[in-house]
Structures are given as structure tokens and as C-alpha cells.
Short mmCIF file of the C-alpha atoms (twelve columns), coordinates in Angstrom:
data_MODEL
# 
_entry.id   MODEL 
# 
loop_
_atom_site.group_PDB 
_atom_site.id 
_atom_site.type_symbol 
_atom_site.label_atom_id 
_atom_site.label_alt_id 
_atom_site.label_comp_id 
_atom_site.label_asym_id 
_atom_site.label_seq_id 
_atom_site.Cartn_x 
_atom_site.Cartn_y 
_atom_site.Cartn_z 
_atom_site.pdbx_PDB_model_num 
ATOM 1   C CA . MET A 1   -78.783 -47.639 -8.295  1 
ATOM 2   C CA . SER A 2   -75.891 -45.937 -9.435  1 
ATOM 3   C CA . LEU A 3   -74.617 -42.741 -11.279 1 
ATOM 4   C CA . LEU A 4   -73.495 -44.568 -13.945 1 
ATOM 5   C CA . HIS A 5   -76.264 -47.253 -14.177 1 
ATOM 6   C CA . THR A 6   -78.834 -44.165 -14.442 1 
ATOM 7   C CA . SER A 7   -76.811 -42.775 -17.482 1 
ATOM 8   C CA . ARG A 8   -77.004 -45.903 -19.170 1 
ATOM 9   C CA . ALA A 9   -80.779 -46.123 -18.628 1 
ATOM 10  C CA . LEU A 10  -81.465 -42.995 -19.733 1 
ATOM 11  C CA . LEU A 11  -79.517 -42.914 -23.179 1 
ATOM 12  C CA . SER A 12  -81.164 -46.675 -23.968 1 
ATOM 13  C CA . LYS A 13  -85.116 -45.177 -23.440 1 
ATOM 14  C CA . THR A 14  -83.773 -42.064 -25.176 1 
ATOM 15  C CA . SER A 15  -82.354 -44.098 -27.956 1 
ATOM 16  C CA . SER A 16  -85.342 -46.202 -27.958 1 
ATOM 17  C CA . ILE A 17  -88.111 -43.253 -28.361 1 
ATOM 18  C CA . ALA A 18  -85.191 -41.403 -31.194 1 
ATOM 19  C CA . ARG A 19  -85.796 -44.899 -33.452 1 
ATOM 20  C CA . LYS A 20  -89.537 -45.282 -32.731 1 
ATOM 21  C CA . ALA A 21  -89.293 -41.619 -33.810 1 
ATOM 22  C CA . SER A 22  -87.579 -41.946 -37.285 1 
ATOM 23  C CA . THR A 23  -89.657 -44.580 -38.492 1 
ATOM 24  C CA . LYS A 24  -92.833 -42.765 -37.736 1 
ATOM 25  C CA . HIS A 25  -91.388 -39.794 -39.304 1 
ATOM 26  C CA . ASN A 26  -93.132 -38.560 -42.966 1 
ATOM 27  C CA . PHE A 27  -90.539 -37.575 -45.230 1 
ATOM 28  C CA . ASN A 28  -92.840 -35.667 -47.143 1 
ATOM 29  C CA . ILE A 29  -93.430 -33.307 -43.578 1 
ATOM 30  C CA . PRO A 30  -90.718 -31.228 -43.117 1 
ATOM 31  C CA . ARG A 31  -88.885 -30.481 -40.059 1 
ATOM 32  C CA . SER A 32  -87.998 -27.107 -39.064 1 
ATOM 33  C CA . PHE A 33  -85.770 -25.842 -36.422 1 
ATOM 34  C CA . THR A 34  -87.284 -22.234 -36.321 1 
ATOM 35  C CA . ASN A 35  -91.349 -20.991 -35.393 1 
ATOM 36  C CA . VAL A 36  -90.727 -20.139 -39.412 1 
ATOM 37  C CA . PRO A 37  -94.183 -22.244 -40.533 1 
ATOM 38  C CA . THR A 38  -92.902 -24.180 -43.517 1 
ATOM 39  C CA . PRO A 39  -95.854 -24.787 -46.311 1 
ATOM 40  C CA . PRO A 40  -96.915 -28.638 -46.336 1 
ATOM 41  C CA . ASP A 41  -95.466 -29.128 -50.266 1 
ATOM 42  C CA . SER A 42  -92.316 -28.260 -49.769 1 
ATOM 43  C CA . PHE A 43  -90.749 -31.533 -49.898 1 
ATOM 44  C CA . LYS A 44  -91.365 -34.752 -51.898 1 
ATOM 45  C CA . ASP A 45  -89.866 -38.148 -50.515 1 
ATOM 46  C CA . GLY A 46  -87.484 -36.414 -48.402 1 
ATOM 47  C CA . LYS A 47  -86.176 -34.149 -50.662 1 
ATOM 48  C CA . PRO A 48  -87.019 -30.030 -51.739 1 
ATOM 49  C CA . THR A 49  -89.040 -29.220 -54.393 1 
ATOM 50  C CA . LEU A 50  -87.961 -26.425 -56.467 1 
ATOM 51  C CA . GLN A 51  -90.697 -24.249 -56.038 1 
ATOM 52  C CA . TYR A 52  -89.304 -24.111 -51.976 1 
ATOM 53  C CA . ALA A 53  -85.827 -24.046 -53.724 1 
ATOM 54  C CA . LYS A 54  -86.619 -20.867 -55.302 1 
ATOM 55  C CA . ALA A 55  -87.736 -19.851 -52.172 1 
ATOM 56  C CA . LEU A 56  -83.856 -19.995 -50.865 1 
ATOM 57  C CA . PRO A 57  -82.025 -16.593 -49.683 1 
ATOM 58  C CA . LYS A 58  -79.548 -15.912 -51.226 1 
ATOM 59  C CA . THR A 59  -78.501 -12.620 -49.016 1 
ATOM 60  C CA . PHE A 60  -78.258 -11.824 -45.215 1 
ATOM 61  C CA . ALA A 61  -80.687 -8.797  -45.736 1 
ATOM 62  C CA . SER A 62  -83.321 -11.501 -47.296 1 
ATOM 63  C CA . MET A 63  -83.406 -13.847 -43.934 1 
ATOM 64  C CA . THR A 64  -85.970 -13.356 -41.343 1 
ATOM 65  C CA . ASN A 65  -85.586 -11.390 -38.365 1 
ATOM 66  C CA . GLU A 66  -85.117 -15.095 -36.192 1 
ATOM 67  C CA . GLN A 67  -82.598 -16.157 -38.362 1 
ATOM 68  C CA . ILE A 68  -80.324 -13.000 -38.421 1 
ATOM 69  C CA . LEU A 69  -80.273 -13.124 -35.262 1 
ATOM 70  C CA . GLN A 70  -79.250 -16.822 -34.634 1 
ATOM 71  C CA . PHE A 71  -76.127 -16.035 -36.862 1 
ATOM 72  C CA . ALA A 72  -75.314 -12.683 -34.962 1 
ATOM 73  C CA . GLU A 73  -75.594 -14.755 -31.868 1 
ATOM 74  C CA . MET A 74  -72.461 -16.617 -33.626 1 
ATOM 75  C CA . GLN A 75  -71.096 -13.569 -34.520 1 
ATOM 76  C CA . ILE A 76  -71.214 -13.749 -38.274 1 
ATOM 77  C CA . PRO A 77  -70.205 -9.917  -38.990 1 
ATOM 78  C CA . GLU A 78  -72.817 -9.952  -41.856 1 
ATOM 79  C CA . ALA A 79  -75.788 -10.730 -39.542 1 
ATOM 80  C CA . CYS A 80  -74.350 -8.658  -37.150 1 
ATOM 81  C CA . ARG A 81  -74.443 -5.844  -39.381 1 
ATOM 82  C CA . GLU A 82  -77.914 -6.634  -39.856 1 
ATOM 83  C CA . CYS A 83  -79.120 -6.164  -36.917 1 
ATOM 84  C CA . ILE A 84  -77.405 -2.879  -36.785 1 
ATOM 85  C CA . VAL A 85  -79.326 -2.339  -40.125 1 
ATOM 86  C CA . ARG A 86  -82.168 -2.650  -38.855 1 
ATOM 87  C CA . ASP A 87  -82.658 -1.109  -36.001 1 
ATOM 88  C CA . ILE A 88  -81.452 1.789   -38.158 1 
ATOM 89  C CA . MET A 89  -84.294 1.165   -39.773 1 
ATOM 90  C CA . VAL A 90  -87.068 1.104   -36.685 1 
ATOM 91  C CA . VAL A 91  -85.496 3.913   -34.618 1 
ATOM 92  C CA . ASP A 92  -85.558 6.159   -37.494 1 
ATOM 93  C CA . GLN A 93  -88.285 5.075   -39.555 1 
ATOM 94  C CA . ILE A 94  -86.795 4.345   -43.283 1 
ATOM 95  C CA . GLU A 95  -85.780 1.994   -45.804 1 
ATOM 96  C CA . TYR A 96  -83.252 -0.343  -46.537 1 
ATOM 97  C CA . ASP A 97  -81.281 1.599   -48.344 1 
ATOM 98  C CA . ASP A 98  -81.572 4.986   -46.342 1 
ATOM 99  C CA . ALA A 99  -80.645 3.599   -43.389 1 
ATOM 100 C CA . MET A 100 -77.026 1.123   -45.322 1 
ATOM 101 C CA . LYS A 101 -76.012 4.647   -45.742 1 
ATOM 102 C CA . ILE A 102 -76.408 5.787   -42.245 1 
ATOM 103 C CA . PHE A 103 -74.758 1.906   -41.210 1 
ATOM 104 C CA . LYS A 104 -71.688 3.309   -43.317 1 
ATOM 105 C CA . LYS A 105 -71.034 6.011   -41.117 1 
ATOM 106 C CA . ILE A 106 -71.255 4.204   -38.186 1 
ATOM 107 C CA . ALA A 107 -68.464 1.783   -39.486 1 
ATOM 108 C CA . GLU A 108 -65.773 5.067   -40.481 1 
ATOM 109 C CA . THR A 109 -66.364 5.988   -37.374 1 
ATOM 110 C CA . ASN A 110 -65.990 2.124   -35.635 1 
ATOM 111 C CA . ARG A 111 -62.872 2.862   -38.014 1 
ATOM 112 C CA . ARG A 112 -61.301 5.740   -36.295 1 
ATOM 113 C CA . GLY A 113 -58.361 5.261   -34.937 1 
ATOM 114 C CA . MET A 114 -58.419 1.222   -35.498 1 
ATOM 115 C CA . GLN A 115 -53.960 1.341   -36.092 1 
ATOM 116 C CA . ILE A 116 -53.487 2.657   -32.299 1 
ATOM 117 C CA . TYR A 117 -55.731 -0.552  -30.925 1 
ATOM 118 C CA . ALA A 118 -54.398 -2.635  -33.795 1 
ATOM 119 C CA . LEU A 119 -50.225 -1.531  -33.228 1 
ATOM 120 C CA . PRO A 120 -49.218 -4.388  -30.797 1 
ATOM 121 C CA . PHE A 121 -51.115 -7.143  -33.089 1 
ATOM 122 C CA . TYR A 122 -48.583 -5.698  -35.680 1 
ATOM 123 C CA . THR A 123 -46.157 -5.386  -33.400 1 
ATOM 124 C CA . GLY A 124 -46.063 -9.028  -32.096 1 
ATOM 125 C CA . PHE A 125 -46.425 -10.582 -35.644 1 
ATOM 126 C CA . GLY A 126 -43.609 -8.033  -37.208 1 
ATOM 127 C CA . ALA A 127 -40.763 -8.964  -34.008 1 
ATOM 128 C CA . ALA A 128 -41.838 -12.813 -34.351 1 
ATOM 129 C CA . PHE A 129 -41.292 -12.908 -38.302 1 
ATOM 130 C CA . THR A 130 -38.249 -10.952 -38.337 1 
ATOM 131 C CA . GLY A 131 -37.003 -12.491 -35.540 1 
ATOM 132 C CA . GLY A 132 -37.379 -16.074 -37.383 1 
ATOM 133 C CA . ILE A 133 -35.673 -14.558 -40.404 1 
ATOM 134 C CA . LEU A 134 -32.800 -13.189 -39.053 1 
ATOM 135 C CA . SER A 135 -32.652 -16.393 -36.671 1 
ATOM 136 C CA . VAL A 136 -31.245 -18.368 -39.739 1 
ATOM 137 C CA . PRO A 137 -28.446 -15.441 -40.681 1 
ATOM 138 C CA . LEU A 138 -27.163 -15.288 -37.888 1 
ATOM 139 C CA . VAL A 139 -26.337 -19.658 -37.136 1 
ATOM 140 C CA . PHE A 140 -25.185 -19.867 -40.541 1 
ATOM 141 C CA . ASP A 141 -23.788 -17.223 -42.492 1 
ATOM 142 C CA . LEU A 142 -19.937 -17.005 -41.974 1 
ATOM 143 C CA . SER A 143 -20.058 -13.487 -42.686 1 
ATOM 144 C CA . THR A 144 -22.981 -12.353 -40.245 1 
ATOM 145 C CA . VAL A 145 -22.071 -14.234 -37.713 1 
ATOM 146 C CA . ASN A 146 -18.608 -13.106 -37.796 1 
ATOM 147 C CA . TRP A 147 -19.847 -9.180  -37.354 1 
ATOM 148 C CA . PHE A 148 -22.414 -10.548 -34.282 1 
ATOM 149 C CA . ASN A 149 -19.337 -12.156 -33.008 1 
ATOM 150 C CA . ASP A 150 -17.146 -8.662  -33.215 1 
ATOM 151 C CA . LYS A 151 -20.173 -6.698  -31.992 1 
ATOM 152 C CA . PHE A 152 -21.486 -8.670  -28.946 1 
ATOM 153 C CA . VAL A 153 -19.739 -11.717 -28.440 1 
ATOM 154 C CA . THR A 154 -16.194 -11.522 -28.544 1 
ATOM 155 C CA . ALA A 155 -15.469 -15.065 -28.639 1 
ATOM 156 C CA . GLU A 156 -12.950 -17.039 -30.434 1 
ATOM 157 C CA . MET A 157 -13.355 -18.534 -34.111 1 
ATOM 158 C CA . PRO A 158 -12.215 -21.744 -35.312 1 
ATOM 159 C CA . PRO A 159 -9.776  -21.620 -38.371 1 
ATOM 160 C CA . LEU A 160 -10.819 -21.032 -41.831 1 
ATOM 161 C CA . GLU A 161 -10.750 -24.147 -42.949 1 
ATOM 162 C CA . ASP A 162 -12.705 -25.562 -40.315 1 
ATOM 163 C CA . LEU A 163 -15.440 -23.169 -41.628 1 
ATOM 164 C CA . GLU A 164 -16.036 -23.882 -45.545 1 
ATOM 165 C CA . ARG A 165 -19.425 -25.667 -44.675 1 
ATOM 166 C CA . MET A 166 -22.870 -23.728 -43.507 1 
ATOM 167 C CA . LEU A 167 -22.974 -26.424 -40.860 1 
ATOM 168 C CA . GLU A 168 -19.544 -26.416 -39.561 1 
ATOM 169 C CA . VAL A 169 -20.491 -21.997 -38.906 1 
ATOM 170 C CA . GLY A 170 -23.192 -23.433 -37.148 1 
ATOM 171 C CA . SER A 171 -21.893 -25.384 -35.196 1 
ATOM 172 C CA . ALA A 172 -19.284 -22.595 -34.335 1 
ATOM 173 C CA . SER A 173 -21.892 -20.157 -33.750 1 
ATOM 174 C CA . TRP A 174 -24.170 -22.399 -31.877 1 
ATOM 175 C CA . SER A 175 -21.837 -22.116 -28.470 1 
ATOM 176 C CA . TRP A 176 -23.575 -18.636 -27.974 1 
ATOM 177 C CA . MET A 177 -26.680 -18.444 -30.425 1 
ATOM 178 C CA . GLU A 178 -27.600 -21.565 -28.045 1 
ATOM 179 C CA . PRO A 179 -28.587 -20.028 -24.904 1 
ATOM 180 C CA . ILE A 180 -30.432 -17.063 -27.012 1 
ATOM 181 C CA . LEU A 181 -32.373 -18.738 -28.850 1 
ATOM 182 C CA . GLY A 182 -33.193 -21.529 -26.124 1 
ATOM 183 C CA . GLN A 183 -34.576 -19.204 -23.509 1 
ATOM 184 C CA . ILE A 184 -36.369 -17.483 -26.232 1 
ATOM 185 C CA . SER A 185 -38.020 -20.657 -27.172 1 
ATOM 186 C CA . PHE A 186 -38.312 -21.703 -23.445 1 
ATOM 187 C CA . PHE A 187 -40.069 -17.745 -23.293 1 
ATOM 188 C CA . LEU A 188 -42.103 -18.032 -25.821 1 
ATOM 189 C CA . LEU A 189 -43.173 -21.746 -24.678 1 
ATOM 190 C CA . CYS A 190 -44.541 -20.389 -21.183 1 
ATOM 191 C CA . MET A 191 -46.222 -17.577 -22.854 1 
ATOM 192 C CA . GLN A 192 -48.021 -20.219 -25.071 1 
ATOM 193 C CA . PHE A 193 -49.391 -21.585 -21.887 1 
ATOM 194 C CA . ALA A 194 -50.334 -18.842 -20.356 1 
ATOM 195 C CA . ARG A 195 -52.730 -17.236 -23.432 1 
ATOM 196 C CA . SER A 196 -53.856 -20.784 -23.262 1 
ATOM 197 C CA . GLN A 197 -55.085 -21.337 -19.820 1 
ATOM 198 C CA . LEU A 198 -56.353 -17.505 -20.141 1 
ATOM 199 C CA . GLN A 199 -58.900 -18.982 -23.100 1 
ATOM 200 C CA . ASN A 200 -59.880 -22.110 -20.797 1 
ATOM 201 C CA . LEU A 201 -61.093 -18.790 -18.094 1 
ATOM 202 C CA . GLY A 202 -62.326 -16.970 -20.858 1 
ATOM 203 C CA . VAL A 203 -60.175 -14.230 -20.642 1 
ATOM 204 C CA . ARG A 204 -58.687 -11.595 -23.273 1 
ATOM 205 C CA . PRO A 205 -57.351 -8.876  -21.099 1 
ATOM 206 C CA . TYR A 206 -56.258 -6.369  -24.177 1 
ATOM 207 C CA . PHE A 207 -58.438 -7.359  -26.481 1 
ATOM 208 C CA . ASN A 208 -61.493 -6.932  -24.750 1 
ATOM 209 C CA . TRP A 209 -60.663 -3.867  -23.616 1 
ATOM 210 C CA . GLN A 210 -60.157 -2.200  -26.534 1 
ATOM 211 C CA . LEU A 211 -63.788 -4.022  -27.891 1 
ATOM 212 C CA . ASN A 212 -65.801 -1.772  -24.618 1 
ATOM 213 C CA . MET A 213 -63.459 1.142   -25.025 1 
ATOM 214 C CA . ARG A 214 -64.393 0.773   -28.760 1 
ATOM 215 C CA . ALA A 215 -68.031 -0.177  -27.923 1 
ATOM 216 C CA . ALA A 216 -68.640 3.234   -25.234 1 
ATOM 217 C CA . TYR A 217 -67.376 5.459   -28.599 1 
ATOM 218 C CA . LEU A 218 -69.737 3.930   -30.643 1 
ATOM 219 C CA . VAL A 219 -72.913 4.156   -27.795 1 
ATOM 220 C CA . SER A 220 -71.367 7.848   -27.155 1 
ATOM 221 C CA . GLN A 221 -71.729 8.656   -31.167 1 
ATOM 222 C CA . PHE A 222 -74.797 7.515   -32.003 1 
ATOM 223 C CA . PRO A 223 -76.858 7.708   -28.645 1 
ATOM 224 C CA . GLN A 224 -80.301 7.109   -30.376 1 
ATOM 225 C CA . TYR A 225 -79.381 3.590   -31.319 1 
ATOM 226 C CA . ASP A 226 -79.974 0.372   -29.577 1 
ATOM 227 C CA . ALA A 227 -76.554 0.265   -27.060 1 
ATOM 228 C CA . GLU A 228 -77.464 -3.295  -26.780 1 
ATOM 229 C CA . VAL A 229 -77.310 -4.217  -30.155 1 
ATOM 230 C CA . SER A 230 -74.432 -1.781  -31.318 1 
ATOM 231 C CA . PRO A 231 -71.710 -2.486  -29.862 1 
ATOM 232 C CA . SER A 232 -71.897 -6.021  -28.510 1 
ATOM 233 C CA . LEU A 233 -72.332 -7.041  -32.328 1 
ATOM 234 C CA . TYR A 234 -70.445 -4.600  -34.304 1 
ATOM 235 C CA . CYS A 235 -67.580 -4.536  -31.777 1 
ATOM 236 C CA . SER A 236 -67.460 -8.546  -31.945 1 
ATOM 237 C CA . TYR A 237 -66.210 -8.224  -35.957 1 
ATOM 238 C CA . HIS A 238 -62.839 -9.421  -36.008 1 
ATOM 239 C CA . PHE A 239 -60.062 -6.143  -37.251 1 
ATOM 240 C CA . ALA A 240 -59.825 -7.666  -41.114 1 
ATOM 241 C CA . LEU A 241 -63.749 -7.780  -41.440 1 
ATOM 242 C CA . LEU A 242 -64.606 -4.564  -40.751 1 
ATOM 243 C CA . ILE A 243 -65.861 -2.718  -43.305 1 
# 
């Protein structure tokens, strides 16, 4: 039997089992995806009861350890923070509020030098935004086109009667702006393609490097806490989500 026929047979058998299970399911018995037991009277006619809804966790601090670890693996910043806070509670044998005070010190330590690490990102954003804005007057504004032509091109411009409209100015400036904008566009296209391939490989050279640097610094400043928890979870924060 071919691999295709085997796959189809397995899929058909799995679907049949799923249909049988769904017909026998008692909707008053909740299906739990964690090891936390659910009271049998939590659901009625496939819907949660009022008593069960009142027990819904409203904050990450009210969640169980299992739930926090699951969200932390998904790199949810609040769950990562909660993992560290609870590790502080265990190591220092203190309550939650006191552990939050120590966590704030860890957060302040993690923010040291943040502007330096983020400088390449700010630089890239500023250059792209500024270049995009400046490209419009460099192509369509007559005074800007004349200034750029006098400083960097020295090409012969059409007579003024042929430069009365914005599109006429753009037609005149396009003779030297086309190679510049075209080359920049092609360069960015190649860089975007290269970046997509790095993403396929799971490689982020600079980003991973600065994460490792910050992680090593945190471990050196707070060696008493779990080195497997603090750097890997806390440094998974995005720059804008750091508290």
C-alpha cells in the first residue's frame, strides 16, 4: 500500500473515532486541557455555571503555576514576569508584594543601556522615514529640484514654461532621481529577501546577540535566582513591553 493510501486510511479512521467520541460526549462534564481538576457541577448543558464563572482568573497573579508556565512558553510578557516573581518568592521566602519590589529592581537593571541596544532600530526607522518624506520634494518640488541639481547633478533643466506643473517637474528630475530611487528600492528588496531567509532559518544575529548580552548581565547581577528562568523569560520581552 502506498504512503498516500496509508495516510488516507489513517485519517479516515481518526475521523471515525472523533465522530464516535463526539456523539458520546456528555456536555455537562467539562473537558480540561490541564492537570487541574474541574468540579463536576461547573457546566450545565454545555455552558459554564455562575459559580464556575466567578472563579475565572482576572489577573496573571491569580493563575496557577501550570497556566503561567504555558503562557510563558508562548512568550507572553506578563506571564514571564510572573514566573520570575514566583521564583523570587521561593528563593527569598517572601510574599508576593515583597517579591514585586525585588522584581522592579531587576526590571530597572534590565533597562540599563537599553537606548544603546535599541539605537540600530531607531536609526533604521529614522533613516527610512526621513528618506521617504524627502523623496517627494526631491522629485516634484521645483525649488528643491533646482537646489539638488545645482549641488549634485548640474544637468540642463527644461525652460520654465515646461516646469509649471508638478508632474512636469517630476519628469525633469526623474532623469537623475530614477537611478537613485531605483537602486535604493532594489537594495531594500534584496535586504528584505535576505531577512526573510534568515527568519526561515530562525536567525536574528544582532537581536539574539543583545538578548544574550542582557541575559548574561542579569545573571551576574542576580546570581541567587534561577538562571534558566530569569534571562530566558525576562529577556524575551520586546523593547516596548519592558516594565
